[in-house]
Amino acid sequence: MKKVLLFFMCASMLYACGGKPESQPTESQPTEESKNLASSSVVLKGKHANLFQVDGDACKVNLVQVNGDWQVRVKMTIANKKSYNQLSNKAQYQPEIKKIGGQLLNASDVEVSALEVPNEEWNMLLAEDVDGQMEITLKTYGYHHYTYEQAKAIYDKVAGVELTNIELEEAKAASDGVESVFDDETKKTINDVQQILEVEGQMLDALQKLM
């Protein structure tokens, strides 16, 4: 009898010390994240890509929630290596950048998602002196309405960024189809001369009528 009681006492002690079943781990909740990406992982391509460079050692990749959807965003600082006024053929172009394309790349340089790239900051840089800087934010397109799982899968794969079609808008042609070679000051002078000639012509007509 004593052996039976001893057995039950030992069993009770074992149960109290660790015999309870382990609780199941709870699922991780969607969480915003961020990581750094080396600036050397950002590639600029296009006819006028040499006007710009990524400034600093790194840029930041963020996984964020926006109005219920999830996005991957990249924040970087762009600096101009050369201003628009320093271009030898600037008369052929406007100080405006065409629509830039952007892609997030994985470690094999394969696109994992397209990026929306704003133009305003690039255009502002064109008017700055050399080494002017502007912080820009690129983001996956909102119309995808990515879930957390979809955006997280993209975020985890991001190893690089590629920006393409960095090119200035071509200069607009004159109304007669020939590219204008006059600057604004020259055009104003020509208009003033034309107005003076018109006034002189009117005065001559008036004098002839009096004679």
XYZ file of C-alpha atoms in Angstrom:
211
model
C 0.000 0.000 0.000
C 2.827 2.310 0.885
C 4.403 1.655 -2.526
C 1.139 2.627 -4.280
C 0.852 5.876 -2.313
C 4.486 6.668 -3.056
C 3.887 6.099 -6.763
C 0.929 8.514 -6.842
C 2.903 11.127 -4.895
C 5.778 10.965 -7.386
C 3.397 11.170 -10.320
C 1.718 14.235 -8.816
C 5.067 15.942 -8.307
C 6.158 15.240 -11.883
C 2.903 16.646 -13.220
C 3.286 19.797 -11.095
C 6.894 20.323 -12.242
C 6.400 19.965 -15.954
C 3.901 17.418 -16.864
C 1.415 19.970 -18.200
C 1.040 20.063 -21.985
C 2.939 22.926 -23.672
C 0.800 25.822 -24.818
C 0.675 26.382 -28.566
C 2.641 29.481 -29.770
C 0.453 32.321 -30.955
C 0.700 33.456 -34.578
C 2.821 36.568 -35.175
C 0.829 39.730 -35.776
C 1.454 41.922 -38.855
C 4.244 44.305 -37.910
C 5.901 47.201 -39.735
C 9.603 46.623 -40.371
C 12.625 48.439 -41.761
C 16.111 47.520 -42.958
C 19.074 49.216 -44.610
C 20.183 48.642 -48.177
C 23.644 49.629 -49.398
C 23.625 52.619 -51.743
C 25.717 50.566 -54.146
C 22.660 48.310 -54.576
C 20.783 51.175 -56.279
C 21.340 51.348 -60.054
C 20.526 54.488 -62.085
C 19.965 54.013 -65.831
C 19.107 56.357 -68.700
C 20.555 58.937 -71.108
C 20.979 61.498 -68.321
C 21.485 59.162 -65.359
C 25.042 60.535 -65.031
C 23.559 63.813 -63.757
C 22.628 62.123 -60.472
C 23.994 59.825 -57.798
C 22.740 58.160 -54.618
C 24.180 60.029 -51.651
C 25.292 58.354 -48.420
C 26.235 54.784 -47.615
C 22.733 53.327 -47.367
C 19.066 53.803 -48.076
C 16.167 52.489 -46.010
C 13.595 49.866 -47.031
C 10.334 49.951 -45.071
C 7.363 47.606 -44.781
C 4.442 49.846 -43.827
C 0.671 49.766 -43.521
C -1.247 52.455 -45.419
C -5.028 52.755 -45.154
C -5.428 49.073 -44.451
C -3.117 47.944 -47.255
C 0.590 47.159 -47.064
C 3.399 48.731 -49.083
C 7.142 48.429 -49.445
C 8.850 51.821 -49.535
C 12.429 52.858 -50.189
C 13.791 56.150 -48.869
C 17.025 57.487 -50.332
C 18.923 60.734 -50.861
C 19.695 61.766 -54.442
C 22.414 64.318 -55.254
C 23.144 65.989 -58.598
C 26.623 65.456 -60.025
C 25.997 68.060 -62.736
C 23.431 70.842 -63.082
C 21.199 71.459 -66.084
C 23.039 74.713 -66.854
C 26.300 72.804 -67.232
C 24.992 70.684 -70.105
C 26.712 71.555 -73.377
C 23.548 70.710 -75.331
C 20.973 72.024 -72.878
C 19.166 73.911 -75.684
C 17.964 70.509 -76.886
C 16.270 69.710 -73.576
C 13.902 71.142 -71.034
C 14.942 71.208 -67.343
C 12.450 68.416 -66.659
C 12.813 64.669 -66.208
C 10.623 62.189 -68.054
C 8.633 59.641 -66.065
C 11.177 57.452 -64.276
C 10.627 53.715 -63.967
C 11.525 51.817 -60.805
C 11.841 48.182 -59.757
C 12.655 46.312 -56.582
C 15.152 43.512 -57.288
C 16.009 40.296 -55.481
C 19.516 38.927 -54.967
C 19.486 37.551 -58.530
C 18.602 40.985 -59.996
C 15.102 39.757 -60.862
C 12.214 42.211 -60.451
C 9.951 41.432 -57.510
C 7.746 44.531 -57.755
C 7.439 47.813 -59.669
C 7.943 51.123 -57.877
C 6.186 54.466 -58.169
C 8.855 57.158 -58.588
C 8.011 60.858 -58.044
C 9.422 63.389 -60.536
C 9.179 66.595 -58.520
C 12.360 66.133 -56.495
C 14.418 65.243 -59.575
C 13.219 68.379 -61.393
C 14.072 70.514 -58.364
C 17.586 69.046 -58.302
C 18.176 70.108 -61.913
C 17.986 73.746 -60.814
C 20.358 73.207 -57.868
C 24.109 73.671 -57.832
C 26.314 70.604 -57.998
C 25.987 68.379 -54.899
C 22.470 69.592 -54.223
C 20.529 66.925 -52.335
C 16.924 65.787 -52.185
C 15.355 62.982 -50.147
C 12.929 60.906 -52.182
C 10.561 58.069 -51.309
C 9.745 55.287 -53.767
C 6.833 52.942 -53.085
C 4.992 49.960 -54.489
C 1.820 51.024 -56.321
C -1.204 51.414 -54.070
C -3.594 49.932 -56.620
C -2.105 46.483 -55.922
C -3.737 46.548 -52.450
C -1.111 44.149 -51.124
C -1.972 42.102 -48.040
C 0.552 41.876 -45.241
C 1.693 38.442 -46.438
C 2.188 39.667 -50.032
C 4.087 42.807 -49.030
C 6.181 40.895 -46.474
C 7.215 38.378 -49.149
C 8.396 41.274 -51.362
C 10.122 43.056 -48.482
C 12.055 39.933 -47.469
C 13.365 39.471 -51.036
C 14.504 43.071 -51.661
C 18.244 43.203 -52.328
C 18.464 46.086 -54.802
C 16.672 48.911 -56.616
C 16.820 49.822 -60.300
C 15.713 53.230 -61.625
C 15.365 53.463 -65.405
C 14.507 55.990 -68.135
C 16.303 58.855 -66.378
C 16.140 61.257 -69.309
C 15.397 64.943 -69.856
C 12.340 66.039 -71.820
C 13.251 67.260 -75.294
C 12.842 70.978 -76.012
C 9.496 71.950 -77.509
C 9.525 73.019 -81.147
C 8.425 76.522 -82.198
C 4.905 76.997 -83.600
C 6.184 76.984 -87.213
C 7.739 73.567 -86.689
C 11.296 74.886 -86.402
C 13.060 74.702 -83.042
C 13.384 78.142 -81.512
C 16.968 79.401 -81.162
C 16.078 82.595 -79.295
C 16.051 82.956 -75.555
C 13.290 84.880 -73.734
C 15.266 88.148 -73.614
C 15.935 88.080 -77.369
C 12.268 87.358 -78.099
C 11.237 90.332 -75.934
C 13.642 92.624 -77.791
C 12.270 91.482 -81.163
C 8.706 92.104 -80.008
C 9.636 95.610 -78.805
C 11.229 96.432 -82.166
C 8.144 95.174 -84.006
C 5.906 97.387 -81.891
C 8.118 100.448 -82.578
C 7.996 99.781 -86.323
C 4.232 99.468 -86.204
C 3.927 102.817 -84.390
C 6.276 104.493 -86.896
C 4.246 103.068 -89.760
C 1.054 104.471 -88.275
C 2.715 107.922 -87.871
C 3.864 107.902 -91.532
C 0.342 107.051 -92.679
C -1.030 109.927 -90.627
C 1.513 112.402 -92.072
C 0.748 111.350 -95.657
C -2.937 112.006 -95.080
C -2.160 115.551 -93.861
C -0.045 116.385 -96.921
